[in-house]
Short mmCIF file of C-alpha atoms and ligand atoms in Angstrom, two decimals:
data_model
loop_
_atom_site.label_atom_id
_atom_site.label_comp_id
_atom_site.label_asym_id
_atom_site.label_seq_id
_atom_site.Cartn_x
_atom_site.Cartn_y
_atom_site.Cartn_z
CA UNK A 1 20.72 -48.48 -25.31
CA UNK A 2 18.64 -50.73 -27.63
CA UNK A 3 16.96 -52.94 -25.62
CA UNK A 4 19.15 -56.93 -25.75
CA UNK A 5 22.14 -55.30 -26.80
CA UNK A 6 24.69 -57.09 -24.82
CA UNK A 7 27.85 -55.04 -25.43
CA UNK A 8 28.62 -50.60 -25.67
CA UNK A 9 31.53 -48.87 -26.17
CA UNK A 10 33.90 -47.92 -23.21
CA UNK A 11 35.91 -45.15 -23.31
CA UNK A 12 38.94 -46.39 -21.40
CA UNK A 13 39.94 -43.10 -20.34
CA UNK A 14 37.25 -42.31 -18.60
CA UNK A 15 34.68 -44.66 -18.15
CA UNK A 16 32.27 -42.71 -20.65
CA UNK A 17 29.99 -45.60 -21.97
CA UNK A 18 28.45 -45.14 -25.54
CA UNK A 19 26.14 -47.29 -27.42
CA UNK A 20 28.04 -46.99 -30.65
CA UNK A 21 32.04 -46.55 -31.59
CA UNK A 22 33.24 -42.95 -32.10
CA UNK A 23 36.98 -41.48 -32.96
CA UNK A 24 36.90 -39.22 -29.97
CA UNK A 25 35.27 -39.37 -26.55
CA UNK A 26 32.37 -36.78 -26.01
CA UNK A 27 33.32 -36.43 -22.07
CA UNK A 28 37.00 -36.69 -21.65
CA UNK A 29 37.88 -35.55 -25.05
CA UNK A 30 40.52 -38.21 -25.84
CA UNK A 31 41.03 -39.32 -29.33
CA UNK A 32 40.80 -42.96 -30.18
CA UNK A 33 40.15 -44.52 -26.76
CA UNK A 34 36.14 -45.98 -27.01
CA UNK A 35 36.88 -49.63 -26.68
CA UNK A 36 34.05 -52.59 -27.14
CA UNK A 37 33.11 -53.93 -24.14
CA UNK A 38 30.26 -56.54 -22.81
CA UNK A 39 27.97 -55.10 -20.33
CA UNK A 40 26.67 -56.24 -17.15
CA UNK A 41 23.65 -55.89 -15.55
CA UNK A 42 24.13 -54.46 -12.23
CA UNK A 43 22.96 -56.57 -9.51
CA UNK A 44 20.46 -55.61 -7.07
CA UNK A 45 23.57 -56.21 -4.09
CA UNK A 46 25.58 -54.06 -5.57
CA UNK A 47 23.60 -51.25 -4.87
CA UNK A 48 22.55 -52.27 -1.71
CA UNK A 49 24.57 -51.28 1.07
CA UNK A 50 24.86 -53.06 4.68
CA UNK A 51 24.11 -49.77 6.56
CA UNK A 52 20.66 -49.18 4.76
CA UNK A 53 17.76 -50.32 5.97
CA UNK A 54 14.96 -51.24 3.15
CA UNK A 55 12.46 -48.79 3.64
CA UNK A 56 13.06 -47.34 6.91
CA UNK A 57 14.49 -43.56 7.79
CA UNK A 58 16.23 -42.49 10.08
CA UNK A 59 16.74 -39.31 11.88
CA UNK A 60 20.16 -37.86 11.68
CA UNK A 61 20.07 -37.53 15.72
CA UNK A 62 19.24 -41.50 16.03
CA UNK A 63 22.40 -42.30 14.41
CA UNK A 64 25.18 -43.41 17.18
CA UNK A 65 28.55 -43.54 15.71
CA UNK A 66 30.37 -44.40 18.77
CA UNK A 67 33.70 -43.20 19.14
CA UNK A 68 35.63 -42.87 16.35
CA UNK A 69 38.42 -45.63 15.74
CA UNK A 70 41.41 -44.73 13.35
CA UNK A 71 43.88 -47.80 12.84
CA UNK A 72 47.55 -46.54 12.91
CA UNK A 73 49.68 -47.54 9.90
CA UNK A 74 53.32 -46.85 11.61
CA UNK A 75 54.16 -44.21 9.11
CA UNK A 76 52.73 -41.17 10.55
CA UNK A 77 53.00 -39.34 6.93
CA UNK A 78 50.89 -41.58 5.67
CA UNK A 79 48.15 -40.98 8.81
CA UNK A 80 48.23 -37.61 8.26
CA UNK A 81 47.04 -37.88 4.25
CA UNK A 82 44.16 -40.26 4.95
CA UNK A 83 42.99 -37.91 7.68
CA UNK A 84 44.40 -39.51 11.27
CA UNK A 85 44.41 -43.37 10.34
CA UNK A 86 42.49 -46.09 8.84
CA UNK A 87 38.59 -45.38 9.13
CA UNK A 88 37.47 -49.41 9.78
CA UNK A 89 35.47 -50.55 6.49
CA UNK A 90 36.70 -47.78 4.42
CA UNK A 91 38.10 -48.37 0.51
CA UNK A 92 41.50 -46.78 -0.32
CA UNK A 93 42.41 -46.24 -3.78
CA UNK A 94 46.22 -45.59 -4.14
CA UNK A 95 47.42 -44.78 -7.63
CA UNK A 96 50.20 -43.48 -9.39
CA UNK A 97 53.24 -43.90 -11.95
CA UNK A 98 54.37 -47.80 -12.33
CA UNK A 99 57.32 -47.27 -10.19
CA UNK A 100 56.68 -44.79 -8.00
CA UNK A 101 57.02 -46.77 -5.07
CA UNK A 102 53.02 -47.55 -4.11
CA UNK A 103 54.06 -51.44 -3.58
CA UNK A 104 57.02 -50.82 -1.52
CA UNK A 105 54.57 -48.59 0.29
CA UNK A 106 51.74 -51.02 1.16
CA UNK A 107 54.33 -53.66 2.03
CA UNK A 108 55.67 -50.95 4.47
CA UNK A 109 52.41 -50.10 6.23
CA UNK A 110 51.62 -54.15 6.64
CA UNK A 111 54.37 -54.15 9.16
CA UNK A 112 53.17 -51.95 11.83
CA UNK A 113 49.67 -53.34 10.99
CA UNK A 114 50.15 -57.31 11.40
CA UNK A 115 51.22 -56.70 14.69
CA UNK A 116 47.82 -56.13 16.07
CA UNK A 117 45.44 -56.67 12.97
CA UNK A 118 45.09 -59.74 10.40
CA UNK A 119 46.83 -58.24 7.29
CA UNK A 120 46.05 -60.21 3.95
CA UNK A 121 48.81 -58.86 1.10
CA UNK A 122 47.21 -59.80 -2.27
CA UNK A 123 49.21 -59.42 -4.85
CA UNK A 124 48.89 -59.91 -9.06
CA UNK A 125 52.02 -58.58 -10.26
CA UNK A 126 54.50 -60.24 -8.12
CA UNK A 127 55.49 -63.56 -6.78
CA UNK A 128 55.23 -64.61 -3.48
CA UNK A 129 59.40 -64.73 -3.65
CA UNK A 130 59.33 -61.31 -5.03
CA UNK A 131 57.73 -59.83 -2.16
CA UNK A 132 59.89 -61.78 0.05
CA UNK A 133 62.79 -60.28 -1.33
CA UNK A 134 61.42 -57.07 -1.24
CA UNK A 135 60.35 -57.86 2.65
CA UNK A 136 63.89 -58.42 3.09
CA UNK A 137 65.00 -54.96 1.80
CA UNK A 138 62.59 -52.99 4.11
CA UNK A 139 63.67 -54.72 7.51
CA UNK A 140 61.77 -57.70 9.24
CA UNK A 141 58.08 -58.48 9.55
CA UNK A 142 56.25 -59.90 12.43
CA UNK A 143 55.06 -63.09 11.54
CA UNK A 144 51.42 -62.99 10.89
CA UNK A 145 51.29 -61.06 7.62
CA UNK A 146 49.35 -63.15 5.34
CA UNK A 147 50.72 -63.11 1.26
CA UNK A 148 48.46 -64.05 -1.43
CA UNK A 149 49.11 -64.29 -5.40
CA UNK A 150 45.74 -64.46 -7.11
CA UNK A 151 44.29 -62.56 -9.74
CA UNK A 152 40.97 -63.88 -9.65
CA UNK A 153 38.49 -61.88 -7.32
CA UNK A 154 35.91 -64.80 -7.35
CA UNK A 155 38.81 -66.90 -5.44
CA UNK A 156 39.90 -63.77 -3.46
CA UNK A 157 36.53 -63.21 -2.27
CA UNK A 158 35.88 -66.37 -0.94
CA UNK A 159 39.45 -66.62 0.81
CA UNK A 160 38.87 -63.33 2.15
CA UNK A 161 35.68 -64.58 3.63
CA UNK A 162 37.17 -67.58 5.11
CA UNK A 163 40.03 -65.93 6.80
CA UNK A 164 38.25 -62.81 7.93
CA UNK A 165 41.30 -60.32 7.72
CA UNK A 166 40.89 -56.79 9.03
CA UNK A 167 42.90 -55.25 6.35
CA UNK A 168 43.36 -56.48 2.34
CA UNK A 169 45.65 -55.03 0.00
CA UNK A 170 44.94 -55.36 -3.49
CA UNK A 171 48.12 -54.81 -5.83
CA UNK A 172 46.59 -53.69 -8.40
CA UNK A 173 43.41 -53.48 -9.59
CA UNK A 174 44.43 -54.07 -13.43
CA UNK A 175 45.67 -57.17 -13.09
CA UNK A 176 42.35 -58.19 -11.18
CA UNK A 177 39.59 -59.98 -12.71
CA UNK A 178 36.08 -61.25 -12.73
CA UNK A 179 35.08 -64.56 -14.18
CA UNK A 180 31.07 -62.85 -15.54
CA UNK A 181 33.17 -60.05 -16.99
CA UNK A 182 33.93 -60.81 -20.57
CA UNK A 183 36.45 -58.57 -21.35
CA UNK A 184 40.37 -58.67 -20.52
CA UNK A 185 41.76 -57.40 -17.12
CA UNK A 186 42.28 -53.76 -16.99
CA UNK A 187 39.70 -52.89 -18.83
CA UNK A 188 36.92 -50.23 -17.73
CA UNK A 189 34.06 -52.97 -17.44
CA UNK A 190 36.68 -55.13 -15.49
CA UNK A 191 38.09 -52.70 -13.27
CA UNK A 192 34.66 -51.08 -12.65
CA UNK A 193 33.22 -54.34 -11.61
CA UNK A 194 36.55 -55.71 -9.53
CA UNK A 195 36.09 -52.14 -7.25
CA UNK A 196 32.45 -52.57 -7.04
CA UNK A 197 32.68 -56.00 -5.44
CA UNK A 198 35.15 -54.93 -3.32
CA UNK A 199 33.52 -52.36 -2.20
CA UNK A 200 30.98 -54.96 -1.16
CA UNK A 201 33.52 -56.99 0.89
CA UNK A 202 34.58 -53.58 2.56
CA UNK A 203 31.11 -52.33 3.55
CA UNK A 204 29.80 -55.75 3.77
CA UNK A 205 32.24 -57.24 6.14
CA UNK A 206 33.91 -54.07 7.77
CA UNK A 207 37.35 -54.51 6.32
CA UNK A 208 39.42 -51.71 5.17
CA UNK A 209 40.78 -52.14 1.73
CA UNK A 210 43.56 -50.91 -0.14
CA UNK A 211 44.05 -50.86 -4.13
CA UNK A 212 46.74 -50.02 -5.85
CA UNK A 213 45.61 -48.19 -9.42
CA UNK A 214 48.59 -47.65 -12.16
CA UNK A 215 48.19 -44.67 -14.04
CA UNK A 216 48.90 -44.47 -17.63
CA UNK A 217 48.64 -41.59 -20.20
CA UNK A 218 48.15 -44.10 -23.18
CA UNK A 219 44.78 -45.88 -21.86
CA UNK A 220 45.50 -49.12 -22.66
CA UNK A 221 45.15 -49.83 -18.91
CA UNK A 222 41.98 -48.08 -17.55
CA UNK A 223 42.97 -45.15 -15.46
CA UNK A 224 42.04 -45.32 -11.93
CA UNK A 225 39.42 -42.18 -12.75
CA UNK A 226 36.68 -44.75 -13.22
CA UNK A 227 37.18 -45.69 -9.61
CA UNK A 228 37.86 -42.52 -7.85
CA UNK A 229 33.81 -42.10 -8.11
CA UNK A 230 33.49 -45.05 -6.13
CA UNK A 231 36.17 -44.98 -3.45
CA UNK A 232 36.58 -43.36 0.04
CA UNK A 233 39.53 -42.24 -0.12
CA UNK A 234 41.87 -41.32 -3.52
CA UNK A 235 45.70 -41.17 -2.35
CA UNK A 236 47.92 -40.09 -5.41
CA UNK A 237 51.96 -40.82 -5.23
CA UNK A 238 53.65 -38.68 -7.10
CA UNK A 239 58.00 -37.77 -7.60
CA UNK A 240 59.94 -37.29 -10.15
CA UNK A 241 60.83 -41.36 -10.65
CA UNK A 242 64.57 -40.25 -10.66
CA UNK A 243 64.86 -38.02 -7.59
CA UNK A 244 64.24 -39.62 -4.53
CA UNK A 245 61.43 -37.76 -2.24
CA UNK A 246 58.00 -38.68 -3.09
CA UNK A 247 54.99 -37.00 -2.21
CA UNK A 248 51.31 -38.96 -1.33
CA UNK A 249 48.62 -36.78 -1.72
CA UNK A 250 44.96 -36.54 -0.93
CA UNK A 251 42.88 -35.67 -4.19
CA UNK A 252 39.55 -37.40 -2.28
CA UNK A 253 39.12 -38.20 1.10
CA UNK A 254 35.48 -38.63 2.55
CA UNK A 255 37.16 -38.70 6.14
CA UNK A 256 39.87 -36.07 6.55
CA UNK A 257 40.74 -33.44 4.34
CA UNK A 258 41.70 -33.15 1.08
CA UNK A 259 44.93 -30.79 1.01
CA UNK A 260 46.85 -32.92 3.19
CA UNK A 261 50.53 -34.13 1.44
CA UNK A 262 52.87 -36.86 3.06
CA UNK A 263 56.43 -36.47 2.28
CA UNK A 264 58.89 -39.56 1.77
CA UNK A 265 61.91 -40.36 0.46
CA UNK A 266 62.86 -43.43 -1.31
CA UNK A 267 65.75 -44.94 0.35
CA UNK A 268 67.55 -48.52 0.06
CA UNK A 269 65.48 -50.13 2.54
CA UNK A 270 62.30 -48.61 1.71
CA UNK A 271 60.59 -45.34 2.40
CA UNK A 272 61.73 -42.82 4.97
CA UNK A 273 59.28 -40.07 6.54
CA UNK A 274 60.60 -36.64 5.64
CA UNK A 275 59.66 -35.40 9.09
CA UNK A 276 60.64 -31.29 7.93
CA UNK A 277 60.02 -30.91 4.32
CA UNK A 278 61.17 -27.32 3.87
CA UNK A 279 64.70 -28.09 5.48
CA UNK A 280 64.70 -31.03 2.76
CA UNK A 281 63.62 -28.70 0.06
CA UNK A 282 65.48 -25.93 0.99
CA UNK A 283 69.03 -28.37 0.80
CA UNK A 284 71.89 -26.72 -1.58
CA UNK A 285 70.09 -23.25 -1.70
CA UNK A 286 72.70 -21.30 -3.49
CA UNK A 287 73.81 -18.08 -1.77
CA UNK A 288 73.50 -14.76 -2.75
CA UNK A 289 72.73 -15.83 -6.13
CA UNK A 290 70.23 -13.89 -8.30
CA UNK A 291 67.27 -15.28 -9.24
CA UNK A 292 66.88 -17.45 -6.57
CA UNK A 293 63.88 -16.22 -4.07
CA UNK A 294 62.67 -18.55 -1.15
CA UNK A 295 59.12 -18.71 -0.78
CA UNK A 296 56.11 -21.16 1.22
CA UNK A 297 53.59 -22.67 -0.45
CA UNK A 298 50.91 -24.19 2.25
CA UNK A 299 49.60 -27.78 1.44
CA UNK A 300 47.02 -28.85 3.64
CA UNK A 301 47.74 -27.73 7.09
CA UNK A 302 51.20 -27.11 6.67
CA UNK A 303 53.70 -24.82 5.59
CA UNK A 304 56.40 -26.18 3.16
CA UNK A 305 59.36 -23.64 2.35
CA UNK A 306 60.87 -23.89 -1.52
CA UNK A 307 62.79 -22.25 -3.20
CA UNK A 308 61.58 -20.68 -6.90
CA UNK A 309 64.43 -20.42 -9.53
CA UNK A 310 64.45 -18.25 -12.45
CA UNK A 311 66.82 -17.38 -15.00
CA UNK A 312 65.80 -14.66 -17.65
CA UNK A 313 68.74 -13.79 -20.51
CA UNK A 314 67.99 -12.69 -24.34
CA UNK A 315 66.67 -14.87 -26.75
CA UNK A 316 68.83 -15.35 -29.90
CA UNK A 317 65.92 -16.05 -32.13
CA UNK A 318 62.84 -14.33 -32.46
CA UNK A 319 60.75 -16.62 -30.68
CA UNK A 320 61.30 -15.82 -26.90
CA UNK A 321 60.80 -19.35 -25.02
CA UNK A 322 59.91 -20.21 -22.10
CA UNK A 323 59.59 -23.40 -19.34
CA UNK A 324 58.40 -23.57 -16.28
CA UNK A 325 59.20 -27.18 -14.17
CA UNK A 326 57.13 -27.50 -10.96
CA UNK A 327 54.53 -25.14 -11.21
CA UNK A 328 52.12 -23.86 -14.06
CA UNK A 329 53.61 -22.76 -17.47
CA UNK A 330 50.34 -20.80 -18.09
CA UNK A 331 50.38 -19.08 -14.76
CA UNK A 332 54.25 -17.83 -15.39
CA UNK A 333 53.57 -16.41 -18.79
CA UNK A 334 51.06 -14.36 -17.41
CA UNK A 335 53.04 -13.22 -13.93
CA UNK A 336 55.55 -12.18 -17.06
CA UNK A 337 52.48 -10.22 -18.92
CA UNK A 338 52.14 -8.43 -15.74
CA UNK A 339 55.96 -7.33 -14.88
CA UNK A 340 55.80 -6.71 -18.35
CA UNK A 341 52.93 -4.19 -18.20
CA UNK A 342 52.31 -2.96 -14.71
CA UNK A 343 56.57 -2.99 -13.97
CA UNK A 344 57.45 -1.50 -17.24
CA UNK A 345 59.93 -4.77 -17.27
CA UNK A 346 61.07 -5.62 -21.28
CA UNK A 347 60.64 -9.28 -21.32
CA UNK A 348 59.42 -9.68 -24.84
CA UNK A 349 63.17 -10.34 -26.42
CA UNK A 350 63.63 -12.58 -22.93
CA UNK A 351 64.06 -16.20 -22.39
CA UNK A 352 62.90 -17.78 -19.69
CA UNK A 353 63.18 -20.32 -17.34
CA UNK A 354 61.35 -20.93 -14.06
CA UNK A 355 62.06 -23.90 -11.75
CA UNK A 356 61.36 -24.98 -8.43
CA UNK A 357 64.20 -26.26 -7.00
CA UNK A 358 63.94 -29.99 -5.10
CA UNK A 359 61.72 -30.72 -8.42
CA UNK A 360 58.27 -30.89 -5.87
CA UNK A 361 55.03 -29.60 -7.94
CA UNK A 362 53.17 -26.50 -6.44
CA UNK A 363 50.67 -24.09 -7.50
CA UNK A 364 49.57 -22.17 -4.79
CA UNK A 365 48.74 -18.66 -5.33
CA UNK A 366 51.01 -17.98 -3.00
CA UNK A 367 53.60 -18.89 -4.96
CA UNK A 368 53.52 -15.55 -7.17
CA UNK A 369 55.17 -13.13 -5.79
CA UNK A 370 58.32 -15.34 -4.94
CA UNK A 371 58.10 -16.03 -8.86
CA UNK A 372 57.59 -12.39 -9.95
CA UNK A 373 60.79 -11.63 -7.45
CA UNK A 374 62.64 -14.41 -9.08
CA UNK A 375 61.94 -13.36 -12.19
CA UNK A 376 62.67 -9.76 -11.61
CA UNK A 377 66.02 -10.54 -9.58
CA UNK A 378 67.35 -12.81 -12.35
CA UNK A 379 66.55 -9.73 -15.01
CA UNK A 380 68.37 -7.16 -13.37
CA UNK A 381 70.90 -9.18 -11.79
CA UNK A 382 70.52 -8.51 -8.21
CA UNK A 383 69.88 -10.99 -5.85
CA UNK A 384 67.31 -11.42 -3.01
CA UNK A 385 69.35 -11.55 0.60
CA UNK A 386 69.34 -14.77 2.05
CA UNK A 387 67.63 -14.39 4.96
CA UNK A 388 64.09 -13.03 3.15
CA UNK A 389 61.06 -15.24 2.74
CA UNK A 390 58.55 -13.83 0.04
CA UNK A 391 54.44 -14.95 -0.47
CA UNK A 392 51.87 -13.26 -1.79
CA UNK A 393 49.26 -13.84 -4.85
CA UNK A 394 49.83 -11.44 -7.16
CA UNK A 395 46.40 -9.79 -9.52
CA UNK A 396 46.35 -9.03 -13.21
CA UNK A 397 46.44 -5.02 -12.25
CA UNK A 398 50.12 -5.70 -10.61
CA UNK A 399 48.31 -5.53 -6.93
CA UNK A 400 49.69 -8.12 -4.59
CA UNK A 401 46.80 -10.21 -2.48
CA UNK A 402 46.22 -11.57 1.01
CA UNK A 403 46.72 -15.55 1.35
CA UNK A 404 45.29 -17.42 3.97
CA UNK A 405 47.17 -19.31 7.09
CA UNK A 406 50.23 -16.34 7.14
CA UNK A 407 50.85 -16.92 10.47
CA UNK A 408 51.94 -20.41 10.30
CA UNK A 409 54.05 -19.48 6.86
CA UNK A 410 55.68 -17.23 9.05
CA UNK A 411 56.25 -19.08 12.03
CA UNK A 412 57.63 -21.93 9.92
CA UNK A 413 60.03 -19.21 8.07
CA UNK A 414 60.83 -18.04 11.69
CA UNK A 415 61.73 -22.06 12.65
CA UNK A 416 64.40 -22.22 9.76
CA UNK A 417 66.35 -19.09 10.59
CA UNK A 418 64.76 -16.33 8.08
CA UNK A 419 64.96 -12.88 8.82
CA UNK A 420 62.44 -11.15 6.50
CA UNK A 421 59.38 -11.48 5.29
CA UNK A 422 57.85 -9.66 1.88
CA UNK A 423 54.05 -10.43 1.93
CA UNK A 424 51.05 -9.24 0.92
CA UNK A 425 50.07 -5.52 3.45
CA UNK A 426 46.72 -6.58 3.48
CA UNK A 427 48.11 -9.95 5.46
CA UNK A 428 50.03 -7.95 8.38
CA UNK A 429 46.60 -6.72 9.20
CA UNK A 430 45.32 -8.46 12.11
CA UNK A 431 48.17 -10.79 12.47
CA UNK A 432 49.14 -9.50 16.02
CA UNK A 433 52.61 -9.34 17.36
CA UNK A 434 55.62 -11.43 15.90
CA UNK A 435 58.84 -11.25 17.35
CA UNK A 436 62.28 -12.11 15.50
CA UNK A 437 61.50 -11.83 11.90
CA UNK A 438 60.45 -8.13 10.29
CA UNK A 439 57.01 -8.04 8.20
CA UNK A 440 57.29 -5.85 4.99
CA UNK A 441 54.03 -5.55 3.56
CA UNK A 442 53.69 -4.49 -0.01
CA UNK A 443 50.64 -3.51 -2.14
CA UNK A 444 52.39 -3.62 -5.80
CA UNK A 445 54.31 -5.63 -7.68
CA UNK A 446 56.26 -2.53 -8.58
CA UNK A 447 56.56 -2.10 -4.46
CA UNK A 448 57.96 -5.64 -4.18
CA UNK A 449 60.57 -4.95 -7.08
CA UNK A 450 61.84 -1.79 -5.51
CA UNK A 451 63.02 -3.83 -2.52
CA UNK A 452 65.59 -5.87 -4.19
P1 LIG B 501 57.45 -50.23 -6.38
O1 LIG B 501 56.91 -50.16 -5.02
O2 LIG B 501 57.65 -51.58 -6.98
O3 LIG B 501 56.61 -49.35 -7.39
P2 LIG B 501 55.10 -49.53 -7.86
O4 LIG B 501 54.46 -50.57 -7.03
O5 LIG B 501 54.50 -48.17 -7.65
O6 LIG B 501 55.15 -49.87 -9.30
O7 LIG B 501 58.81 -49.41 -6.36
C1 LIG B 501 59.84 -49.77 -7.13
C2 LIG B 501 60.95 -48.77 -7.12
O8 LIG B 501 61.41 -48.43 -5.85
C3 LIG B 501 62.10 -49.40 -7.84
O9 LIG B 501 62.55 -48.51 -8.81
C4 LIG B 501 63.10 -49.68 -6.78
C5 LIG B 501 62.80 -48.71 -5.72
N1 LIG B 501 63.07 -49.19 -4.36
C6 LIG B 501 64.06 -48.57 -3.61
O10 LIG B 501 64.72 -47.64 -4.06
N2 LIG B 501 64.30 -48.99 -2.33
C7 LIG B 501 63.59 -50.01 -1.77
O11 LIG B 501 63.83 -50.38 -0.61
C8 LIG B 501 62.59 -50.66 -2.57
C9 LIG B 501 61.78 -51.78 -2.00
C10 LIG B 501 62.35 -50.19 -3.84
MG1 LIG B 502 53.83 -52.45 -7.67
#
């Protein structure tokens, strides 16, 4: 950057920072999204953490971390995703859809907190009345939870400092600003430097903080991708806004793993656990209809039963089409390439339409067999029995693959009163005895077919 220049182009997107405007963004590839924005210098404390030591090194044996301390939240769905609890000092980016539910979330959690930790609920979107109402919907609150309308992080700083909380929620990050930071709120410069200061007060001062991050496709509000470099911990809350489960989900977490989901449902008075997801997903299976296959995706360290729908009938135009809702379009056109090829299956003059039922979004591997058997069941009109659990990845010769964790797929299809199982043969190998459910391995797509 030319040396005095005071401002550079932001792509607010991304974060991608240019020196001069351009029509589309070299990195992220969106059109019409590099935005003018002042720079600032970073400061030396920025960069400087509380846990370094200028100069000195230390061996990785000299370091003492005690015993680890996880603060509960109350919801253990929640404790699950961010890896067993709270990690003390740790910064929690929460983002998703405006309306999801993340507020309703973080006002949940601060009730099980407040009763042993000093909670601080800051909040620039809503009015202290407004969260009083919604208090009122999701039951009562002990009475130390501390409420806070500022948008200003100079002011929240220093109140934060003052009262010493061990826990600050932040709702949300785009309507947060600071004063040395020229351009609006929301913005990448803003929203970069709002995190990065309180990432300071996190490290600093050993609280745990949570932000909330909207998402939005247009850009005009900076995405919460700029922050997820800087973060701990990136919790996503996804749902379709009109059905009512929602799912949290771990796309970073420097403290647990990654995989983990949370399952909730939105209810009148606030977010329920879904303790058994599969039983939930599973709800208003129809029976012994075709094209309906029931098969277990794994997310994280647990098995989560679904059922695949598909419905395949001719196409009256010449252009077959085709939608897939839930899991990847791309991935179903070519599981329909390979019945087409390797099952001798005429799909070309074919509509169709894939769905997972419950409306969740999956894309295991694991998925494609059930989806091939859908598929295949909803062409020839036979259904799948409704005791039968199918998994398996399925390979572009028509071979069907081993998936990891089979055991606990099966155990969890044993817990909800299947019968069968179709998987991959390689996967019975060295899986040991199971009693009350019969393993049918197959090799072939075409050997999977030939059992319906
Ligand atoms: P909210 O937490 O405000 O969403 P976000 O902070 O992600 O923008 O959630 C708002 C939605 O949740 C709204 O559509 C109403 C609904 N809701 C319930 O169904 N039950 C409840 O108890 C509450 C508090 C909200
Ligand atoms: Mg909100």
């Amino acid at each position: 950057m030319a040396k005095g220049k005071t401002t550079a182009y932001f792509c607010q997107e991304c974060g991608h920072e240019a020196s001069k405007w351009m029509g589309q963004c070299p990195a992220c590839k969106a059109w019409n999204s590099m935005v003018e924005e002042p720079t600032i210098k970073i400061k030396s404390e920025t960069v400087k953490q509380s846990n370094r030591v200028g100069g000195i090194l230390t061996k990785l044996s000299e370091i003492c971390t005690g015993e680890e301390e996880r603060i509960h939240t109350g919801l253990l769905e929640l404790d699950r995703v961010l890896g067993g609890g709270i990690v003390p000092a740790s910064l929690i980016l929460v983002g998703g859809d405006p309306g999801i539910g993340k507020s309703t979330l973080l006002l949940q959690i601060c009730r099980t907190l407040s009763e042993e930790k000093k909670v601080l609920y800051i909040s620039g979107e809503e009015s202290l009345k407004q969260i009083k109402l919604r208090a009122d919907r999701l039951g009562s609150f002990p009475e130390g939870l501390l409420l806070y309308c500022e948008t200003s992080l100079d002011t929240i700083e220093s109140v934060i400092e003052k009262e010493k909380p061990n826990i600050v929620i932040i709702d949300s990050i785009q309507t947060m600003y600071k004063e040395e930071v020229a351009s609006a709120p929301g913005s990448v410069s803003q929203v970069r430097e709002s995190t990065a200061s309180l990432m300071r007060i996190a490290k600093g001062m050993g609280i745990s903080v949570f932000i909330v991050g909207h998402v939005t496709k247009e850009g005009v509000v900076a995405g919460p991708r700029v922050l997820e470099h800087m973060v701990d911990t990136v919790l996503y809350f996804e749902g379709d806004r009109y059905a009512a489960y929602r799912i949290l989900r771990a796309v970073k977490n420097r403290f647990g793993s990654t995989n983990e989901i949370g399952v909730f449902e939105m209810r009148e008075n606030g977010l329920a656990e879904v303790k058994n997801p599969s039983e939930y997903m599973l709800n208003g299976k129809p029976k012994g209809a075709s094209g309906s296959v029931v098969t277990c995706s794994m997310e994280g360290s647990r098995p989560i039963l679904l059922e695949v729908q598909a419905l395949v009938c001719r196409t009256n135009f010449g252009m077959p089409r085709r939608t897939a809702a839930g899991t990847d379009y791309n991935r179903v056109n070519l599981l329909m390439a390979v019945l087409e090829k390797r099952a001798g299956f005429h799909l070309s003059d074919c509509d169709a339409y894939v769905n997972i039922a419950g409306g969740m979004k999956m894309n295991e591997p694991s998925l494609d067999l059930g989806i091939v058997m859908s598929l295949a069941s909803s062409y020839q009109d036979k259904a799948v029995e409704d005791d039968v659990i199918v998994f398996g990845e399925v390979g572009l010769s028509g071979e069907i693959r081993g998936v990891s964790m089979t055991k606990q797929r099966i155990l969890e299809a044993k817990k909800l009163g299947f019968h069968k199982c179709i998987l991959p043969k390689v996967s019975i190998e060295g899986l040991g005895k199971t009693t009350g459910i019969s393993l049918i391995g197959v090799s072939s797509v075409k050997e999977a077919i030939a059992l319906l």
